[in-house]
Coordinates of C-alpha atoms in Angstrom, one line a residue:
Chain H
X1 CA 0.0 0.0 0.0
X2 CA 2.9 2.3 0.9
X3 CA 4.2 1.5 -2.6
X4 CA 1.0 2.7 -4.1
X5 CA 0.6 6.0 -2.2
X6 CA 4.2 7.2 -2.5
X7 CA 3.6 8.6 -6.1
X8 CA 1.0 11.1 -4.9
X9 CA 2.8 13.1 -2.2
X10 CA 6.2 11.9 -1.0
X11 CA 7.7 11.0 -4.4
X12 CA 5.3 12.9 -6.7
X13 CA 7.1 12.8 -10.0
X14 CA 6.2 16.4 -11.0
X15 CA 5.9 18.3 -7.8
X16 CA 8.7 16.6 -5.8
X17 CA 11.1 14.9 -8.3
X18 CA 10.6 17.6 -11.0
X19 CA 10.4 15.0 -13.8
X20 CA 8.2 15.3 -16.9
X21 CA 8.1 19.1 -16.9
X22 CA 7.2 19.5 -20.6
X23 CA 3.8 17.9 -20.6
X24 CA 3.0 19.3 -17.2
X25 CA 3.3 22.8 -18.6
X26 CA 2.1 22.2 -22.1
X27 CA -1.1 20.1 -21.6
X28 CA -2.4 21.9 -18.5
X29 CA -4.4 24.6 -20.2
X30 CA -7.6 22.7 -19.3
X31 CA -8.4 20.1 -16.8
X32 CA -9.8 17.7 -19.4
X33 CA -6.5 17.8 -21.4
X34 CA -4.5 17.3 -18.2
X35 CA -6.6 14.2 -17.3
X36 CA -6.2 12.8 -20.9
X37 CA -2.5 13.4 -20.8
X38 CA -2.1 11.9 -17.3
X39 CA -4.1 8.8 -18.0
X40 CA -2.3 8.2 -21.4
X41 CA 1.1 8.4 -19.6
X42 CA -0.2 6.2 -16.8
X43 CA -1.3 3.5 -19.3
X44 CA 2.1 3.5 -21.0
X45 CA 3.9 3.5 -17.6
X46 CA 1.9 0.5 -16.3
X47 CA 2.4 -1.5 -19.5
X48 CA 6.1 -0.7 -19.9
X49 CA 6.8 -1.4 -16.3
X50 CA 5.1 -4.7 -16.5
X51 CA 6.8 -5.9 -19.6
X52 CA 10.2 -4.6 -18.6
X53 CA 9.9 -6.3 -15.2
X54 CA 8.9 -9.6 -17.0
X55 CA 11.9 -9.4 -19.2
X56 CA 14.4 -8.1 -16.7
X57 CA 16.3 -11.3 -16.4
X58 CA 16.4 -11.8 -20.2
X59 CA 17.7 -8.5 -21.4
X60 CA 21.5 -8.2 -21.4
X61 CA 22.8 -5.3 -19.3
X62 CA 24.5 -3.5 -22.2
X63 CA 21.4 -3.1 -24.4
X64 CA 18.9 -2.6 -21.7
X65 CA 18.3 1.2 -22.3
X66 CA 17.8 0.5 -26.0
X67 CA 15.3 -2.3 -25.2
X68 CA 13.5 -0.1 -22.7
X69 CA 13.1 2.7 -25.3
X70 CA 11.8 0.3 -27.9
X71 CA 9.2 -1.1 -25.5
X72 CA 8.1 2.3 -24.3
X73 CA 7.9 3.7 -27.9
X74 CA 5.8 0.7 -28.9
X75 CA 3.2 1.3 -26.1
X76 CA 3.2 5.0 -26.8
X77 CA 2.4 4.4 -30.5
X78 CA -0.3 1.9 -29.6
X79 CA -1.9 4.4 -27.2
X80 CA -1.6 7.1 -29.9
X81 CA -3.4 5.0 -32.4
X82 CA -6.1 4.0 -30.0
X83 CA -6.7 7.7 -29.0
X84 CA -6.9 8.7 -32.6
X85 CA -9.5 6.0 -33.3
X86 CA -11.7 6.3 -30.2
X87 CA -11.1 9.8 -28.7
X88 CA -10.2 11.9 -31.8
X89 CA -10.9 15.2 -30.1
X90 CA -8.6 14.5 -27.2
X91 CA -5.9 13.3 -29.5
X92 CA -6.2 16.5 -31.5
X93 CA -6.0 18.7 -28.4
X94 CA -2.9 16.9 -27.1
X95 CA -1.3 16.7 -30.6
X96 CA 2.4 16.1 -30.6
X97 CA 2.6 15.6 -26.9
X98 CA 1.2 12.1 -27.2
X99 CA 4.2 10.7 -29.2
X100 CA 6.4 12.8 -26.9
X101 CA 5.4 10.5 -24.0
X102 CA 8.3 8.4 -25.3
X103 CA 10.8 11.0 -24.0
X104 CA 9.0 11.7 -20.8
X105 CA 11.7 11.2 -18.2
X106 CA 9.3 9.6 -15.7
X107 CA 8.8 6.5 -17.7
X108 CA 12.4 5.7 -18.5
X109 CA 13.4 6.6 -14.9
X110 CA 10.8 4.2 -13.5
X111 CA 11.9 1.4 -15.9
X112 CA 15.6 1.9 -14.9
X113 CA 15.1 2.5 -11.2
X114 CA 12.2 0.2 -10.4
X115 CA 10.9 -2.2 -13.0
X116 CA 14.4 -3.6 -13.9
X117 CA 14.9 -4.7 -10.3
X118 CA 11.5 -5.7 -9.0
X119 CA 8.7 -8.3 -9.4
X120 CA 6.0 -7.8 -12.0
X121 CA 3.2 -7.1 -9.6
X122 CA 5.2 -4.6 -7.6
X123 CA 6.3 -2.9 -10.9
X124 CA 2.7 -2.6 -12.0
X125 CA 1.7 -1.0 -8.7
X126 CA 4.7 1.3 -9.0
X127 CA 3.7 2.3 -12.5
X128 CA 0.1 3.0 -11.4
X129 CA 1.3 5.0 -8.4
X130 CA 3.7 7.2 -10.4
X131 CA 1.3 7.6 -13.3
X132 CA -1.6 8.6 -11.1
X133 CA 0.7 10.9 -9.1
X134 CA 1.6 12.5 -12.4
X135 CA -2.1 12.8 -13.3
X136 CA -2.8 14.3 -9.9
X137 CA -0.1 16.9 -10.3
X138 CA -1.3 17.8 -13.8
X139 CA -4.9 18.2 -12.5
X140 CA -3.7 20.6 -9.8
X141 CA -1.8 22.8 -12.2
X142 CA -4.6 22.7 -14.8
X143 CA -7.2 23.6 -12.2
X144 CA -5.4 26.8 -11.2
X145 CA -4.7 27.7 -14.8
X146 CA -8.2 26.9 -16.2
X147 CA -10.1 28.7 -13.4
X148 CA -7.9 31.8 -13.5
X149 CA -7.3 31.8 -17.2
X150 CA -10.6 30.9 -18.6
X151 CA -13.0 31.1 -15.7
X152 CA -14.1 27.5 -16.1
X153 CA -13.3 24.1 -14.6
X154 CA -13.6 21.1 -16.9
X155 CA -15.5 23.4 -19.2
X156 CA -18.1 24.3 -16.6
X157 CA -18.4 28.0 -15.7
X158 CA -17.1 28.7 -12.2
X159 CA -17.9 32.3 -11.7
X160 CA -21.1 34.2 -12.1
X161 CA -21.1 36.4 -15.2
X162 CA -18.9 39.4 -15.1
X163 CA -15.6 37.6 -14.4
X164 CA -13.0 38.7 -16.9
X165 CA -10.6 35.8 -17.2
X166 CA -6.9 36.5 -16.9
X167 CA -5.9 35.0 -20.3
X168 CA -2.3 35.1 -19.2
X169 CA -2.8 31.9 -17.2
X170 CA -3.6 29.8 -20.2
X171 CA -0.8 31.3 -22.2
X172 CA 2.7 29.7 -21.9
X173 CA 3.9 32.3 -19.4
X174 CA 1.1 31.4 -17.0
X175 CA 2.2 27.8 -17.1
X176 CA 5.7 28.7 -15.8
X177 CA 4.3 31.1 -13.3
X178 CA 1.7 28.6 -11.9
X179 CA 4.1 25.8 -11.5
X180 CA 6.7 28.1 -9.9
X181 CA 4.2 29.3 -7.3
X182 CA 2.8 25.8 -6.6
X183 CA 6.4 24.6 -5.9
X184 CA 6.9 27.6 -3.7
X185 CA 3.8 26.9 -1.8
X186 CA 4.9 23.3 -1.3
X187 CA 8.2 24.5 0.1
X188 CA 6.3 26.8 2.4
X189 CA 4.2 23.9 3.7
X190 CA 7.3 21.7 4.2
X191 CA 9.0 24.5 6.2
X192 CA 6.0 25.0 8.3
X193 CA 5.9 21.3 9.2
X194 CA 9.6 21.4 10.1
X195 CA 9.1 24.4 12.4
X196 CA 6.0 23.0 14.1
Chain V
X1 CA 10.3 30.4 -51.3
X2 CA 12.7 32.8 -49.5
X3 CA 9.8 34.5 -47.8
X4 CA 8.4 31.2 -46.6
X5 CA 11.8 30.2 -45.2
X6 CA 12.2 33.5 -43.4
X7 CA 8.7 33.1 -42.0
X8 CA 9.5 29.6 -40.6
X9 CA 12.8 30.9 -39.2
X10 CA 11.3 33.9 -37.3
X11 CA 8.4 31.8 -36.1
X12 CA 10.6 29.0 -34.7
X13 CA 13.1 31.4 -33.0
X14 CA 10.9 34.1 -31.6
X15 CA 7.2 33.7 -32.0
X16 CA 6.7 30.0 -31.3
X17 CA 9.9 29.7 -29.3
X18 CA 10.3 26.0 -28.6
X19 CA 10.9 26.4 -24.9
X20 CA 9.0 29.5 -24.0
X21 CA 5.8 28.9 -26.0
X22 CA 5.8 25.3 -27.0
X23 CA 7.2 23.9 -23.7
X24 CA 9.6 21.5 -25.3
X25 CA 13.0 20.9 -23.8
X26 CA 12.0 22.1 -20.4
X27 CA 14.2 19.6 -18.5
X28 CA 17.6 20.8 -19.9
X29 CA 16.2 24.4 -19.8
X30 CA 15.8 24.2 -16.1
X31 CA 18.5 21.7 -15.4
X32 CA 21.6 23.1 -17.2
X33 CA 20.9 26.9 -17.1
X34 CA 22.9 27.6 -13.9
X35 CA 25.8 29.1 -15.7
X36 CA 25.9 30.9 -19.1
X37 CA 28.9 28.9 -20.3
X38 CA 27.3 25.5 -19.7
X39 CA 24.0 26.8 -21.2
X40 CA 25.8 27.9 -24.4
X41 CA 27.5 24.5 -24.6
X42 CA 24.2 22.7 -24.3
X43 CA 22.7 25.0 -26.9
X44 CA 25.4 24.2 -29.3
X45 CA 25.2 20.5 -28.8
X46 CA 21.4 20.6 -29.3
X47 CA 21.6 22.7 -32.4
X48 CA 24.0 20.3 -34.0
X49 CA 21.9 17.2 -33.2
X50 CA 18.6 18.8 -34.1
X51 CA 19.7 19.9 -37.5
X52 CA 21.2 16.5 -38.3
X53 CA 18.2 14.7 -36.9
X54 CA 15.8 16.8 -39.0
X55 CA 17.7 16.0 -42.2
X56 CA 18.1 12.2 -41.5
X57 CA 14.6 11.6 -40.3
X58 CA 13.0 13.5 -43.2
X59 CA 14.9 11.3 -45.6
X60 CA 14.0 8.1 -43.7
X61 CA 10.4 9.1 -43.5
X62 CA 10.1 9.9 -47.2
X63 CA 12.1 7.0 -48.7
X64 CA 11.4 4.2 -46.2
X65 CA 8.4 4.8 -44.0
X66 CA 6.1 6.5 -46.6
X67 CA 7.3 4.3 -49.4
X68 CA 6.4 1.1 -47.5
X69 CA 3.4 2.6 -45.8
X70 CA 4.8 2.2 -42.4
X71 CA 4.2 5.7 -41.0
X72 CA 2.8 4.2 -37.8
X73 CA 6.4 3.2 -36.9
X74 CA 7.6 6.8 -37.0
X75 CA 7.9 7.5 -33.3
X76 CA 10.0 4.4 -32.6
X77 CA 12.2 4.9 -35.7
X78 CA 12.8 8.6 -35.0
X79 CA 13.7 8.1 -31.4
X80 CA 16.3 5.5 -32.5
X81 CA 17.7 7.7 -35.2
X82 CA 18.1 10.4 -32.5
X83 CA 19.7 8.0 -30.0
X84 CA 22.1 6.7 -32.7
X85 CA 22.9 10.1 -33.9
X86 CA 23.8 11.3 -30.4
X87 CA 26.0 8.2 -29.9
X88 CA 27.7 8.9 -33.2
X89 CA 28.3 12.6 -32.5
X90 CA 29.7 11.6 -29.2
X91 CA 32.2 9.2 -30.7
X92 CA 33.2 11.4 -33.6
X93 CA 33.8 14.4 -31.3
X94 CA 35.8 12.3 -28.9
X95 CA 38.1 11.1 -31.8
X96 CA 38.4 14.3 -33.9
X97 CA 37.9 17.2 -31.6
X98 CA 38.7 16.3 -28.0
X99 CA 38.5 20.0 -26.9
X100 CA 34.9 20.3 -28.1
X101 CA 34.1 16.9 -26.7
X102 CA 35.3 17.9 -23.2
X103 CA 33.2 21.0 -23.5
X104 CA 30.0 19.3 -24.7
X105 CA 30.6 15.7 -23.7
X106 CA 28.5 15.7 -20.6
X107 CA 25.4 17.2 -22.3
X108 CA 25.3 14.8 -25.2
X109 CA 23.7 11.8 -23.6
X110 CA 21.0 14.1 -22.2
X111 CA 19.9 15.2 -25.6
X112 CA 18.3 11.8 -26.5
X113 CA 15.6 12.5 -23.9
X114 CA 15.3 16.2 -24.8
X115 CA 11.8 16.4 -26.1
X116 CA 12.6 19.4 -28.3
X117 CA 14.6 17.1 -30.6
X118 CA 11.8 14.5 -31.2
X119 CA 9.2 17.3 -31.0
X120 CA 10.8 19.3 -33.8
X121 CA 11.1 16.3 -36.0
X122 CA 7.6 15.2 -35.5
X123 CA 6.1 18.7 -36.0
X124 CA 8.1 19.3 -39.2
X125 CA 7.3 15.9 -40.7
X126 CA 4.0 14.9 -39.3
X127 CA 2.1 18.1 -38.5
X128 CA 3.4 20.7 -41.0
X129 CA 4.4 18.4 -43.8
X130 CA 7.5 20.4 -44.6
X131 CA 9.8 19.7 -47.5
X132 CA 13.5 18.9 -46.9
X133 CA 14.8 22.4 -47.0
X134 CA 12.0 23.7 -44.8
X135 CA 12.5 20.9 -42.3
X136 CA 16.2 21.6 -42.0
X137 CA 15.6 25.4 -41.5
X138 CA 12.8 24.6 -39.0
X139 CA 14.9 22.3 -37.0
X140 CA 17.9 24.6 -37.0
X141 CA 15.9 27.6 -36.0
X142 CA 14.0 25.7 -33.3
X143 CA 17.4 24.8 -31.9
X144 CA 18.6 28.4 -32.1
X145 CA 15.4 29.4 -30.3
X146 CA 16.2 26.9 -27.6
X147 CA 19.8 28.2 -27.3
X148 CA 18.5 31.7 -27.0
X149 CA 16.1 30.9 -24.3
X150 CA 18.5 28.9 -22.2
X151 CA 21.2 31.5 -22.4
X152 CA 18.7 34.2 -21.4
X153 CA 17.6 32.2 -18.5
X154 CA 21.1 31.4 -17.4
X155 CA 21.9 35.2 -17.4
X156 CA 19.0 35.8 -15.1
X157 CA 20.0 32.9 -12.8
X158 CA 23.5 34.2 -12.5
X159 CA 22.1 37.4 -11.2
X160 CA 19.7 35.7 -8.9
X161 CA 22.6 34.1 -7.1
X162 CA 23.2 37.3 -5.2
X163 CA 19.7 38.4 -4.9
X164 CA 17.6 38.2 -1.7
X165 CA 14.9 35.7 -2.3
X166 CA 12.4 34.5 0.3
X167 CA 13.5 31.0 1.4
X168 CA 10.5 29.1 0.1
X169 CA 10.9 30.6 -3.4
X170 CA 14.6 29.7 -3.7
X171 CA 15.6 27.1 -6.3
X172 CA 13.2 25.9 -8.9
X173 CA 10.2 28.2 -7.9
X174 CA 12.1 31.4 -8.6
X175 CA 13.6 30.0 -11.8
X176 CA 10.1 29.1 -13.0
X177 CA 8.9 32.6 -12.2
X178 CA 11.9 34.0 -14.1
X179 CA 11.1 31.8 -17.0
X180 CA 7.5 33.1 -16.9
X181 CA 8.7 36.7 -17.2
X182 CA 11.0 35.8 -20.1
X183 CA 8.0 34.1 -21.7
X184 CA 5.8 37.2 -21.2
X185 CA 8.5 39.2 -23.0
X186 CA 8.5 36.8 -25.9
X187 CA 4.7 37.1 -26.0
X188 CA 5.3 40.6 -27.4
X189 CA 6.5 38.9 -30.6
X190 CA 3.1 37.3 -31.0
X191 CA 1.4 40.7 -31.4
X192 CA 3.6 41.8 -34.2
Chain E
X1 CA 30.1 -17.1 -21.2
X2 CA 32.6 -16.0 -23.8
X3 CA 32.5 -12.7 -25.6
X4 CA 31.1 -13.8 -29.0
X5 CA 28.3 -15.5 -27.2
X6 CA 27.2 -12.5 -25.3
X7 CA 27.3 -10.3 -28.4
X8 CA 25.1 -12.8 -30.1
X9 CA 22.7 -12.8 -27.2
X10 CA 22.5 -9.0 -27.3
X11 CA 21.7 -8.9 -31.0
X12 CA 19.3 -11.8 -30.6
X13 CA 17.4 -10.0 -27.8
X14 CA 17.1 -6.8 -29.7
X15 CA 15.9 -8.6 -32.8
X16 CA 13.3 -10.6 -30.9
X17 CA 12.1 -7.4 -29.1
X18 CA 11.9 -5.5 -32.4
X19 CA 10.0 -8.3 -34.1
X20 CA 7.4 -8.6 -31.4
X21 CA 7.0 -4.9 -31.2
X22 CA 6.6 -4.5 -35.0
X23 CA 4.0 -7.3 -35.0
X24 CA 2.0 -5.8 -32.2
X25 CA 2.1 -2.3 -33.7
X26 CA 1.0 -3.5 -37.2
X27 CA -1.8 -5.4 -35.6
X28 CA -3.1 -2.4 -33.7
X29 CA -2.6 -0.3 -36.8
X30 CA -4.7 -2.6 -38.9
X31 CA -7.4 -2.5 -36.2
X32 CA -7.5 1.3 -35.8
X33 CA -6.7 2.6 -39.3
X34 CA -10.2 2.1 -40.8
X35 CA -11.7 3.8 -37.7
X36 CA -9.4 6.7 -37.9
X37 CA -10.3 7.1 -41.6
X38 CA -14.0 6.9 -40.8
X39 CA -13.5 9.6 -38.1
X40 CA -11.9 11.9 -40.6
X41 CA -14.8 11.3 -43.0
X42 CA -17.4 11.9 -40.3
X43 CA -15.7 15.1 -39.2
X44 CA -15.6 16.4 -42.8
X45 CA -19.3 15.6 -43.3
X46 CA -20.1 17.3 -40.0
X47 CA -18.2 20.4 -40.9
X48 CA -19.9 20.4 -44.4
X49 CA -23.4 20.3 -43.0
X50 CA -22.3 22.9 -40.4
X51 CA -21.3 25.5 -42.9
X52 CA -24.0 24.8 -45.5
X53 CA -26.8 22.5 -44.7
X54 CA -27.7 20.3 -47.7
X55 CA -28.7 16.7 -48.5
X56 CA -25.5 15.6 -50.1
X57 CA -22.1 16.9 -51.1
X58 CA -20.1 16.1 -54.2
X59 CA -16.5 16.9 -54.9
X60 CA -16.4 19.4 -57.7
X61 CA -12.7 20.0 -57.9
X62 CA -9.6 19.1 -55.9
X63 CA -6.1 20.6 -56.2
X64 CA -3.3 21.9 -54.1
X65 CA -5.0 25.2 -53.6
X66 CA -8.5 24.2 -52.6
X67 CA -11.1 21.5 -52.4
X68 CA -14.5 22.5 -53.6
X69 CA -17.7 20.6 -52.6
X70 CA -21.0 21.2 -54.3
X71 CA -23.9 21.3 -51.8
X72 CA -27.0 19.7 -53.2
X73 CA -30.5 20.1 -51.7
X74 CA -33.5 18.6 -53.3
X75 CA -31.6 17.9 -56.5
X76 CA -30.5 21.6 -56.8
X77 CA -27.1 22.9 -56.1
X78 CA -27.6 25.6 -53.5
X79 CA -24.0 26.6 -53.1
X80 CA -20.5 25.3 -52.6
X81 CA -18.2 24.6 -49.7
X82 CA -14.6 25.6 -50.2
X83 CA -11.7 24.2 -48.1
X84 CA -8.5 26.2 -48.5
X85 CA -5.8 27.6 -46.3
X86 CA -3.8 30.7 -45.6
X87 CA -0.6 31.3 -43.6
X88 CA -1.4 32.3 -40.0
X89 CA 1.0 32.8 -37.2
X90 CA 1.8 29.3 -36.2
X91 CA 1.5 27.8 -39.7
X92 CA -1.3 27.1 -42.1
X93 CA -4.9 27.8 -41.0
X94 CA -7.3 25.5 -42.8
X95 CA -10.7 27.1 -43.3
X96 CA -14.0 25.7 -44.7
X97 CA -16.3 28.4 -46.1
X98 CA -19.9 27.7 -47.1
X99 CA -20.9 30.0 -49.9
X100 CA -24.4 30.3 -51.3
X101 CA -25.2 30.7 -55.0
X102 CA -25.7 34.4 -54.6
X103 CA -22.1 34.7 -53.5
X104 CA -22.7 35.4 -49.8
X105 CA -21.0 33.5 -47.1
X106 CA -23.4 31.2 -45.2
X107 CA -20.9 30.1 -42.4
X108 CA -17.3 29.4 -41.9
X109 CA -15.5 26.8 -39.9
X110 CA -11.8 26.5 -38.9
X111 CA -10.7 23.0 -39.7
X112 CA -7.1 23.1 -38.6
X113 CA -4.8 25.7 -37.0
X114 CA -1.9 25.9 -34.6
X115 CA -2.3 29.5 -33.4
X116 CA -1.4 30.7 -30.0
X117 CA -4.0 29.6 -27.4
X118 CA -5.7 32.5 -25.9
X119 CA -4.9 34.8 -28.8
X120 CA -5.0 33.5 -32.4
X121 CA -6.8 30.4 -31.3
X122 CA -9.8 32.6 -30.5
X123 CA -10.5 32.5 -34.2
X124 CA -12.3 29.2 -33.4
X125 CA -14.9 31.1 -31.3
X126 CA -18.4 31.3 -32.7
X127 CA -18.5 35.1 -32.1
X128 CA -15.5 35.6 -34.4
X129 CA -16.7 33.2 -37.1
X130 CA -20.2 34.5 -37.1
X131 CA -18.9 37.9 -38.4
X132 CA -18.4 36.4 -41.8
X133 CA -22.0 35.4 -42.3
X134 CA -23.8 37.3 -45.0
X135 CA -20.6 39.0 -46.3
X136 CA -20.0 38.7 -50.0
X137 CA -16.7 40.0 -51.3
X138 CA -13.5 41.8 -50.4
X139 CA -14.0 41.4 -46.7
X140 CA -11.7 43.7 -44.8
X141 CA -10.2 43.5 -41.3
X142 CA -10.5 46.4 -38.9
X143 CA -9.0 46.7 -35.5
X144 CA -11.5 49.2 -34.1
X145 CA -14.5 50.2 -36.1
X146 CA -15.5 47.5 -38.6
X147 CA -17.5 48.9 -41.6
X148 CA -20.2 47.0 -43.3
X149 CA -17.9 44.8 -45.3
X150 CA -15.3 44.5 -42.5
X151 CA -14.8 42.1 -39.6
X152 CA -13.4 43.0 -36.2
X153 CA -10.0 41.6 -35.7
X154 CA -9.3 39.4 -32.7
X155 CA -7.4 41.6 -30.2
X156 CA -3.7 40.6 -30.2
X157 CA -4.1 38.5 -33.2
X158 CA -4.4 40.7 -36.3
X159 CA -2.3 38.3 -38.4
X160 CA -4.6 35.4 -37.6
X161 CA -7.7 37.5 -38.4
X162 CA -6.2 38.6 -41.7
X163 CA -5.2 35.0 -42.6
X164 CA -8.8 33.7 -42.0
X165 CA -10.2 36.6 -44.0
X166 CA -7.8 36.0 -46.8
X167 CA -8.9 32.3 -47.0
X168 CA -12.5 33.3 -47.0
X169 CA -12.0 36.0 -49.7
X170 CA -10.2 33.4 -51.9
X171 CA -13.0 31.0 -51.3
X172 CA -15.5 33.5 -52.5
X173 CA -13.5 34.0 -55.7
X174 CA -13.2 30.2 -56.2
X175 CA -16.9 29.7 -55.5
X176 CA -17.8 32.0 -58.4
X177 CA -16.3 29.6 -60.9
X178 CA -18.2 26.7 -59.5
X179 CA -21.6 28.3 -58.7
X180 CA -24.7 26.9 -60.4
X181 CA -24.9 28.5 -63.8

């Protein structure tokens, strides 16, 4: 159980380990995109962790990274094709960031640091934990950006009429600013805990 | 033709800057921007790999993937081209230009997982359907845009070293806020 | 294990992985390709009936510049839908314009664009697109006070507004050649 919850808070890949920054900034203009991106990456992470863990004793040490990349790229392509076929709108919104899951540091890092050393079941749990932690972080960033920048949450209007959305937050600059402030707030909470 | 190329170049460097407006290559942007000299080194290495990667993947896409109707293999083929290219550049530099190798060496392996490289290649070939010359220009200018952004940020960070910053904002938070301000400045180009 | 053996094992592992992956990918590709194609067709038909409602659409002409669809209602051609593109800020903007037989625009739709979210991408908003309805030729772009034949530019995205307008103006010219004579 501890294995499963670590991805959310203690070892959150985005907010604590600072991995996978590109999609966490690029796809968080709306909560729906963030969820789509997070779950796509989670699916790839679970599958690649499972397969890599299964093959961990068969893959020679020297070619392991190449093999991992090949396995990850295959799952990414499969997810990309499935999204295009069954969720065309989401696939259009996320665009090039779907194939770019291949170079998302989180996935390769978990393959190398966890799946290559642990049992299949543990690796699947690790993949799910890290993937959902990633999704959770994306949802937080997207919530702030969508509410401030567009005045909506998941497409639903949050404010009564008259709210003039601060477009800046869904522009690229707002992404950097939001993430910077969220990380600052996390530091503040950590410090407060230490002092208490 | 010339006008078109100029448009691609300006757009890739300034308006749709890869780092500041497309959010690609954020990891090295935040990771190796502590000093201007290392930032410039990373920029050079990325420029070289991206230009080469654009050329090679365009040829592979046109003469192998499209010819045999295997475009669905593009992501996997492209990432291996990039990985092989990085390896090759590393070996070649080590052999023929040790001084450049010692300057860039440590950044080279990081480039494989720099999503700006794969991103530029996929955008040029898949999204925009550029021709060979356009692809090369686009990749080269995207890399120049990356270099520009990372050098700008490193300049800001060198000054931040001596600035008084509240404790909870030190480190990544203040760097991200600085990046936000640079990004706002670049937004000015979008209104041109 | 000697050296030759381990090299062989490495190559063999990579080959086996590559083969399994290629097989899996081509299987999924065969499964999804027809659905993806159908999606594209559905989307096209939806856009067509959005810009100009009719019973059926036929391709009248297709070249690098534009694709022209004839809109047929009760056996009569009531107008054409033109798909063409113009250079925006972040690349080509693909626009579909529905144009009635009398040369006025019935509705436009942005099919593809990669403009800046929050600025140029606002061209996709209904309010912006609706401005083209009923206009007939040489549509202009104004930043402040649009006249009768002008549209109001999106603030902060004049180039995008001009690009969409250029595409629609071109479409009107093309439509004249294909209108019901």
